[in-house]
Amino acid sequence: QVMAIRDEVLYLADTFNHTVRSIYLSEETVTTVAGTGAQGRSIPQAQTFPALAVDLRSPWDVEFGEDDTLYVAMAGTHQIWDLDITTMTMRYSVGNGREAQLNLTPLTSELAQPSGLYYVDEQLYFADSESSTIRVADFAEDMLRVVSGTTDNSLFDYGDIDGAPGESRLQHALGVTGDGAGTIYIADTYNSKIKVVTGEDDITTTLFGGDEPGYADGGPDVALFDEPGGLNYVDGLLYVADTNNHVIRVIDLDAETVSTVTFPNPDALQIDGRATVIAGNEFTGAEELPEQTVAAGEGELTLNILLPEGYKINDLAPSKAVVESQGDALIVETRETTIETTEVSIPVTLEAGDDVLFGSFDVYYCEAVNESLCFIEQFAVEVPVTVTEDADATAITVDREVTPPESSEFVGITQ
């Protein structure tokens, strides 16, 4: 789910295997460092255990603290554990295992599905997703407090409100990070926003995101996210795992702009012997096509996908067409249709009058010979349609010529 790196070793929370794994980058080997692979049910008491002998339960994030301590957000047991990567032992350090939003000492407090972690100066910030808060375990002061969200002990007090702790509201935040100088950044996941906590009074302010989820780069008034799940801060840049948009975004905090991370070397992402979806076109909004005139009665929308030679529709991926109309002249019986071939026919009933047909399409396609690289073509169209009794055509036609993106056009790894 999330990773942390130290000395060329990448540690990761392998959530559904209920383990913590390490990847030795120079040796290209993977090793399990904590967990048995079995889902933990009981909650060990405050004592130390051999890391490989403990049944973990849904580790969600890992974050280095002081020295060789690796903190693990154990979402399944509503706790945060720590792993000593030198002695390979574990113990729980925050949360008694009961699900609630109770702020006492680190060991006696109660958490609710802790997810993202961020450590700085003996303080461990965490996104407590089920209580829709950001909280901090202050080890120097031996206490917990709320940084953003409700201060009441409630798992159902959520919303989208800026302000101080108690006044501010989040909704199922999953990510938290900081700049090391006191500023805390939040992935407010279900609100599809990026927020910031500043000042001694911990004031939460929205940085980016609109009233609805979406996908748009640009400034604060334009940029949109769709359930961002993770954050990392590096030298004035905030990297965002924009989960439902299937891309990595980057926020330039000084310029106050959002862009999508590009990969200039897509061939390096290819995995031998496997079809790897590595990129797609950059979706730029609906394209308005010329008006079409069709005859009243039973008709169809015909979609022709014009792939370059040597490519085919990927029959292992969920290509789909979603079609609807603005008015009553076009009646679409089936709103969503699976795309299996390069020619798709969608039945429509046509009644005299004027209308606009809206269509959005997700097309997965691959190299037909090697099946080594696959791509996504996402597009949307608006087609003004006039339906008359004496027209000759019975089909509304949409032709889409598909061109695989060049290296400079890649917008991110999508799978």
Coordinates of C-alpha atoms in Angstrom, one line a residue:
Q1 CA 0.0 0.0 0.0
V2 CA 2.7 2.5 1.0
M3 CA 6.5 2.5 1.0
A4 CA 9.5 3.9 2.8
I5 CA 13.1 3.8 1.7
R6 CA 16.4 3.7 3.7
D7 CA 19.9 2.8 2.4
E8 CA 18.7 1.4 -0.9
V9 CA 16.2 -0.8 0.9
L10 CA 12.5 -0.2 0.1
Y11 CA 10.1 -1.2 2.9
L12 CA 6.5 -1.6 2.0
A13 CA 3.1 -2.4 3.7
D14 CA 1.9 -5.5 1.9
T15 CA -1.6 -5.0 3.1
F16 CA -3.6 -8.0 2.0
N17 CA -0.7 -10.4 2.7
H18 CA -0.6 -8.9 6.2
T19 CA 3.1 -8.5 6.1
V20 CA 5.8 -5.9 5.9
R21 CA 8.2 -6.6 3.0
S22 CA 11.6 -5.3 2.0
I23 CA 13.0 -4.9 -1.5
Y24 CA 16.8 -4.8 -1.8
L25 CA 17.1 -2.6 -4.9
S26 CA 20.7 -3.4 -5.7
E27 CA 20.2 -7.2 -5.4
E28 CA 16.6 -7.2 -6.8
T29 CA 15.4 -9.5 -4.0
V30 CA 12.2 -9.3 -1.9
T31 CA 12.2 -10.5 1.8
T32 CA 9.4 -10.6 4.4
V33 CA 10.5 -8.7 7.5
A34 CA 7.4 -8.9 9.6
G35 CA 4.2 -11.0 9.7
T36 CA 3.5 -14.6 9.0
G37 CA 1.1 -14.1 6.1
A38 CA -1.8 -15.0 8.2
Q39 CA -4.4 -12.4 9.2
G40 CA -4.0 -11.5 12.9
R41 CA -7.1 -11.7 15.1
S42 CA -5.9 -11.1 18.6
I43 CA -4.2 -8.0 19.9
P44 CA -0.8 -8.7 21.6
Q45 CA -0.2 -6.9 24.9
A46 CA 2.5 -4.3 25.3
Q47 CA 5.5 -6.5 24.9
T48 CA 8.1 -7.2 22.3
F49 CA 7.7 -10.1 19.8
P50 CA 9.9 -11.6 17.0
A51 CA 8.7 -9.7 13.9
L52 CA 8.3 -12.9 11.8
A53 CA 6.3 -14.6 14.5
V54 CA 3.5 -12.1 14.8
D55 CA 0.2 -12.3 12.8
L56 CA -0.4 -8.8 11.4
R57 CA -3.7 -7.4 10.3
S58 CA -3.9 -5.1 7.3
P59 CA -0.7 -3.0 7.6
W60 CA -1.5 0.2 5.6
D61 CA 1.6 2.4 5.8
V62 CA 5.2 2.4 7.0
E63 CA 7.3 5.4 8.1
F64 CA 10.7 5.6 9.7
G65 CA 11.1 7.3 13.0
E66 CA 14.2 7.7 15.1
D67 CA 17.2 5.4 14.4
D68 CA 16.1 2.0 13.2
T69 CA 12.4 2.3 14.1
L70 CA 9.9 1.6 11.4
Y71 CA 6.3 2.5 12.3
V72 CA 3.6 0.4 10.8
A73 CA 0.0 1.7 10.6
M74 CA -2.0 -1.5 11.5
A75 CA -5.4 -0.5 10.2
G76 CA -7.0 -3.8 11.0
T77 CA -6.3 -3.7 14.7
H78 CA -6.7 0.1 15.0
Q79 CA -3.1 0.5 16.3
I80 CA 0.3 1.7 15.2
W81 CA 3.2 -0.7 15.8
D82 CA 6.9 -0.2 15.6
L83 CA 9.4 -2.6 14.0
D84 CA 13.1 -2.5 15.0
I85 CA 14.8 -3.3 11.7
T86 CA 18.1 -4.1 13.6
T87 CA 16.7 -6.6 16.1
M88 CA 13.7 -7.6 13.9
T89 CA 11.3 -7.3 16.8
M90 CA 7.8 -5.6 17.0
R91 CA 5.5 -4.1 19.6
Y92 CA 2.5 -1.8 19.5
S93 CA 3.3 1.8 20.3
V94 CA 0.0 3.7 19.8
G95 CA -3.6 2.5 20.4
N96 CA -5.0 -0.2 22.7
G97 CA -6.8 -1.9 19.9
R98 CA -10.4 -0.7 20.6
E99 CA -11.9 1.3 17.7
A100 CA -12.7 4.9 18.8
Q101 CA -11.3 8.4 18.7
L102 CA -10.0 8.7 22.2
N103 CA -6.9 10.8 23.0
L104 CA -5.0 9.8 26.1
T105 CA -1.4 8.5 26.2
P106 CA -0.1 6.7 23.2
L107 CA -0.6 3.3 24.7
T108 CA -4.0 3.9 26.1
S109 CA -5.6 6.0 23.3
E110 CA -8.0 4.5 20.9
L111 CA -7.7 4.8 17.1
A112 CA -10.0 4.1 14.1
Q113 CA -8.2 2.5 11.2
P114 CA -5.0 4.5 11.1
S115 CA -3.7 4.8 7.5
G116 CA -1.1 7.3 6.4
L117 CA 1.9 8.1 8.6
Y118 CA 4.3 11.0 8.9
Y119 CA 7.1 11.3 11.6
V120 CA 9.0 14.5 12.6
D121 CA 10.7 15.5 15.8
E122 CA 9.3 12.8 18.1
Q123 CA 5.8 13.3 16.7
L124 CA 4.0 10.7 14.7
Y125 CA 1.1 12.2 12.6
F126 CA -1.4 9.7 11.3
A127 CA -4.5 9.8 9.1
D128 CA -7.2 8.2 11.3
S129 CA -9.5 7.3 8.4
E130 CA -12.6 6.0 10.2
S131 CA -12.8 9.0 12.5
S132 CA -12.0 11.3 9.6
T133 CA -9.3 13.1 11.5
I134 CA -5.6 13.7 11.4
R135 CA -4.1 13.0 14.8
V136 CA -0.6 13.1 16.3
A137 CA 1.2 11.0 18.9
D138 CA 3.5 13.3 20.7
F139 CA 6.0 10.9 22.3
A140 CA 7.9 13.6 24.1
E141 CA 4.7 14.8 25.8
D142 CA 3.3 11.2 26.1
M143 CA -0.1 12.3 24.6
L144 CA -2.3 12.3 21.6
R145 CA -4.2 15.2 20.1
V146 CA -6.3 16.0 17.0
V147 CA -4.7 18.2 14.3
S148 CA -7.6 18.3 11.9
G149 CA -11.2 17.2 12.1
T150 CA -13.7 16.6 14.9
T151 CA -12.4 16.5 18.5
D152 CA -15.4 14.5 19.7
N153 CA -15.2 10.8 20.2
S154 CA -17.2 10.0 17.1
L155 CA -16.7 7.9 14.0
F156 CA -19.6 9.5 12.2
D157 CA -18.8 13.2 12.5
Y158 CA -17.3 14.0 9.1
G159 CA -17.7 16.7 6.4
D160 CA -15.7 19.2 4.4
I161 CA -15.0 22.3 6.5
D162 CA -11.9 24.4 6.9
G163 CA -10.8 25.8 10.3
A164 CA -9.3 24.8 13.6
P165 CA -9.5 21.4 15.3
G166 CA -13.0 20.7 16.4
E167 CA -14.4 23.1 13.8
S168 CA -12.7 21.6 10.7
R169 CA -14.1 18.4 9.1
L170 CA -12.5 15.8 6.8
Q171 CA -14.0 12.7 5.2
H172 CA -12.0 9.4 5.4
A173 CA -8.6 11.0 4.9
L174 CA -5.9 8.4 4.0
G175 CA -2.7 10.4 3.5
V176 CA -0.6 12.8 5.6
T177 CA 2.9 14.3 5.2
G178 CA 4.8 17.4 6.0
D179 CA 7.6 19.7 5.0
G180 CA 9.7 19.2 8.2
A181 CA 9.2 22.8 9.2
G182 CA 5.7 22.5 10.8
T183 CA 3.4 22.5 7.8
I184 CA 1.2 19.4 7.5
Y185 CA -0.4 18.3 4.2
I186 CA -3.5 16.0 4.0
A187 CA -5.0 13.8 1.3
D188 CA -8.7 14.4 2.2
T189 CA -9.7 11.3 0.3
Y190 CA -13.5 11.2 0.1
N191 CA -13.7 14.9 -0.3
S192 CA -11.2 14.6 -3.3
K193 CA -9.1 17.5 -1.9
I194 CA -5.6 18.3 -0.8
K195 CA -5.6 20.3 2.4
V196 CA -2.9 22.0 4.6
V197 CA -2.6 22.5 8.4
T198 CA -0.5 25.6 9.4
G199 CA 0.2 27.7 12.5
E200 CA 0.2 27.1 16.2
D201 CA -3.6 26.8 16.1
D202 CA -3.5 24.0 13.5
I203 CA -5.8 25.8 11.0
T204 CA -6.9 23.5 8.2
T205 CA -7.2 25.1 4.7
T206 CA -8.1 23.6 1.3
L207 CA -5.3 23.9 -1.2
F208 CA -6.7 22.1 -4.2
G209 CA -9.9 20.4 -5.2
G210 CA -13.4 21.3 -6.2
D211 CA -16.9 20.6 -5.1
E212 CA -16.9 17.4 -7.1
P213 CA -14.2 14.9 -8.0
G214 CA -12.5 15.2 -11.4
Y215 CA -9.3 15.2 -13.3
A216 CA -7.8 18.6 -14.3
D217 CA -4.4 20.1 -14.0
G218 CA -3.8 23.8 -13.3
G219 CA -4.1 26.3 -10.5
P220 CA -6.2 26.2 -7.4
D221 CA -9.4 27.3 -9.2
V222 CA -9.0 24.6 -11.9
A223 CA -7.2 21.5 -10.5
L224 CA -9.3 18.5 -9.6
F225 CA -8.6 15.2 -7.9
D226 CA -10.5 11.9 -7.5
E227 CA -10.0 10.3 -4.1
P228 CA -6.3 11.0 -3.6
G229 CA -4.8 8.4 -1.3
G230 CA -1.2 9.1 -0.6
L231 CA 1.2 12.1 -0.3
N232 CA 5.0 12.7 -0.3
Y233 CA 6.8 16.0 0.1
V234 CA 10.2 16.7 -1.6
D235 CA 11.8 20.1 -2.0
G236 CA 8.7 22.2 -2.4
L237 CA 6.9 19.6 -4.5
L238 CA 4.0 17.5 -3.2
Y239 CA 3.5 14.2 -5.0
V240 CA -0.1 12.8 -4.9
A241 CA -1.3 9.3 -5.6
D242 CA -4.5 10.3 -7.4
T243 CA -6.2 6.9 -7.0
N244 CA -9.4 7.0 -9.0
N245 CA -7.7 9.0 -11.8
H246 CA -5.0 6.3 -12.0
V247 CA -2.1 8.8 -12.2
I248 CA 0.5 10.4 -10.0
R249 CA 0.1 14.2 -9.7
V250 CA 2.6 16.8 -8.5
I251 CA 1.8 20.1 -6.8
D252 CA 4.3 22.9 -7.1
L253 CA 3.6 24.6 -3.8
D254 CA 5.5 27.8 -4.8
A255 CA 3.8 28.1 -8.2
E256 CA 0.5 26.9 -6.9
T257 CA -0.1 24.6 -9.8
V258 CA -0.9 20.9 -10.3
S259 CA 0.4 18.8 -13.1
T260 CA 0.5 15.1 -14.0
V261 CA 3.8 13.2 -13.6
T262 CA 5.2 12.1 -16.9
F263 CA 7.5 9.1 -17.6
P264 CA 10.1 9.8 -20.4
N265 CA 11.2 6.1 -20.6
P266 CA 8.1 3.9 -21.0
D267 CA 10.2 1.0 -22.3
A268 CA 11.8 0.7 -18.9
L269 CA 8.4 0.0 -17.4
Q270 CA 7.9 -3.0 -19.6
I271 CA 7.8 -6.4 -17.9
D272 CA 9.0 -9.4 -20.0
G273 CA 6.3 -11.8 -20.8
R274 CA 3.5 -9.8 -19.5
A275 CA 1.1 -7.2 -20.9
T276 CA 1.7 -4.0 -19.0
V277 CA -0.7 -1.1 -19.1
I278 CA 1.7 1.8 -18.9
A279 CA 0.0 5.0 -20.2
G280 CA -2.8 6.6 -22.0
N281 CA -3.8 9.8 -23.8
E282 CA -4.3 12.9 -21.8
F283 CA -8.1 13.4 -21.4
T284 CA -9.0 16.9 -22.4
G285 CA -12.8 17.0 -22.2
A286 CA -15.6 16.3 -24.6
E287 CA -15.1 17.0 -28.3
E288 CA -18.1 18.4 -30.1
L289 CA -18.7 16.6 -33.4
P290 CA -20.6 17.9 -36.5
E291 CA -24.3 17.7 -36.4
Q292 CA -25.8 14.5 -37.9
T293 CA -29.3 13.9 -39.3
V294 CA -31.0 10.5 -38.9
A295 CA -34.4 9.0 -39.6
A296 CA -37.0 8.4 -36.9
G297 CA -37.5 4.8 -35.7
E298 CA -35.1 2.1 -34.5
G299 CA -31.5 3.2 -35.0
E300 CA -28.1 2.8 -33.5
L301 CA -24.9 4.5 -32.5
T302 CA -22.0 3.1 -34.4
L303 CA -18.5 3.5 -32.9
N304 CA -15.6 2.8 -35.2
I305 CA -12.3 2.5 -33.3
L306 CA -9.5 3.0 -35.9
L307 CA -6.4 1.3 -34.4
P308 CA -3.0 1.5 -36.1
E309 CA -1.7 -1.6 -37.8
G310 CA -0.4 -4.1 -35.4
Y311 CA -2.7 -3.2 -32.5
K312 CA -5.9 -4.8 -31.1
I313 CA -8.5 -4.3 -28.4
N314 CA -7.4 -5.8 -25.1
D315 CA -10.0 -8.5 -24.3
L316 CA -8.7 -8.8 -20.8
A317 CA -9.4 -5.2 -19.8
P318 CA -12.7 -3.4 -19.1
S319 CA -13.2 -1.3 -22.2
K320 CA -16.6 0.4 -22.1
A321 CA -18.8 3.0 -23.7
V322 CA -21.2 5.2 -21.6
V323 CA -23.9 6.9 -23.7
E324 CA -26.8 9.2 -22.8
S325 CA -28.8 12.0 -24.3
Q326 CA -29.8 15.5 -23.4
G327 CA -33.4 15.4 -24.5
D328 CA -36.2 13.1 -25.6
A329 CA -35.4 12.6 -29.3
L330 CA -32.8 10.0 -28.5
I331 CA -33.7 7.1 -26.2
V332 CA -30.7 5.0 -25.2
E333 CA -31.9 1.6 -23.8
T334 CA -28.5 0.6 -22.4
R335 CA -26.4 3.3 -20.8
E336 CA -23.2 1.3 -20.5
T337 CA -21.9 -1.1 -23.1
T338 CA -18.8 -3.3 -23.1
I339 CA -16.3 -2.7 -26.0
E340 CA -15.0 -6.0 -27.3
T341 CA -14.2 -5.2 -31.0
T342 CA -13.2 -2.2 -33.0
E343 CA -16.8 -1.7 -34.2
V344 CA -19.5 -1.2 -31.6
S345 CA -23.2 -0.9 -32.2
I346 CA -25.5 0.6 -29.5
P347 CA -29.2 0.5 -30.2
V348 CA -31.1 3.8 -29.8
T349 CA -34.7 4.8 -30.5
L350 CA -35.1 7.9 -32.6
E351 CA -38.0 10.3 -32.4
A352 CA -38.5 13.5 -34.4
G353 CA -36.8 16.5 -32.9
D354 CA -33.4 17.8 -31.9
D355 CA -31.1 16.3 -29.3
V356 CA -27.5 16.0 -28.2
L357 CA -25.9 12.6 -27.7
F358 CA -23.1 12.4 -25.1
G359 CA -20.7 9.5 -25.1
S360 CA -17.6 8.7 -23.0
F361 CA -15.3 5.8 -23.9
D362 CA -12.5 3.9 -22.2
V363 CA -10.6 1.8 -24.8
Y364 CA -7.8 -0.5 -23.7
Y365 CA -5.6 -1.7 -26.6
C366 CA -2.4 -3.6 -27.0
E367 CA 0.3 -4.6 -29.4
A368 CA -1.2 -7.5 -31.3
V369 CA 2.0 -9.6 -31.8
N370 CA 4.0 -9.4 -28.7
E371 CA 1.2 -8.2 -26.4
S372 CA 3.9 -6.6 -24.3
L373 CA 2.6 -3.0 -24.1
C374 CA -0.9 -1.9 -23.6
F375 CA -2.5 1.6 -23.6
I376 CA -5.7 3.4 -22.7
E377 CA -7.6 5.8 -25.0
Q378 CA -10.0 7.9 -23.0
F379 CA -12.3 10.3 -24.9
A380 CA -15.7 11.9 -24.8
V381 CA -17.9 13.3 -27.6
E382 CA -21.0 15.5 -27.9
V383 CA -23.0 14.9 -31.1
P384 CA -25.8 17.3 -32.0
V385 CA -28.5 15.1 -33.7
T386 CA -31.6 16.1 -35.7
V387 CA -34.2 13.3 -36.2
T388 CA -36.6 13.7 -39.1
E389 CA -39.1 11.4 -40.8
D390 CA -37.5 11.6 -44.2
A391 CA -33.8 11.2 -43.5
D392 CA -31.8 8.4 -45.1
A393 CA -29.4 7.5 -42.3
T394 CA -30.4 5.3 -39.4
A395 CA -27.1 5.3 -37.5
I396 CA -25.3 8.0 -35.6
T397 CA -21.6 7.4 -36.4
V398 CA -18.6 8.2 -34.3
D399 CA -15.1 7.5 -35.8
R400 CA -12.1 7.6 -33.4
E401 CA -8.6 7.3 -34.8
V402 CA -6.3 6.1 -32.1
T403 CA -2.6 6.9 -32.0
P404 CA -0.3 5.4 -29.3
P405 CA 1.3 8.2 -27.3
E406 CA 4.9 9.1 -27.9
S407 CA 7.3 8.9 -24.9
S408 CA 6.9 12.6 -24.2
E409 CA 3.1 12.3 -24.0
F410 CA 2.9 9.6 -21.3
V411 CA 0.9 10.8 -18.4
G412 CA 1.6 8.0 -15.9
I413 CA 1.4 4.4 -14.9
T414 CA -2.2 3.3 -14.9
Q415 CA -1.9 -0.3 -13.8

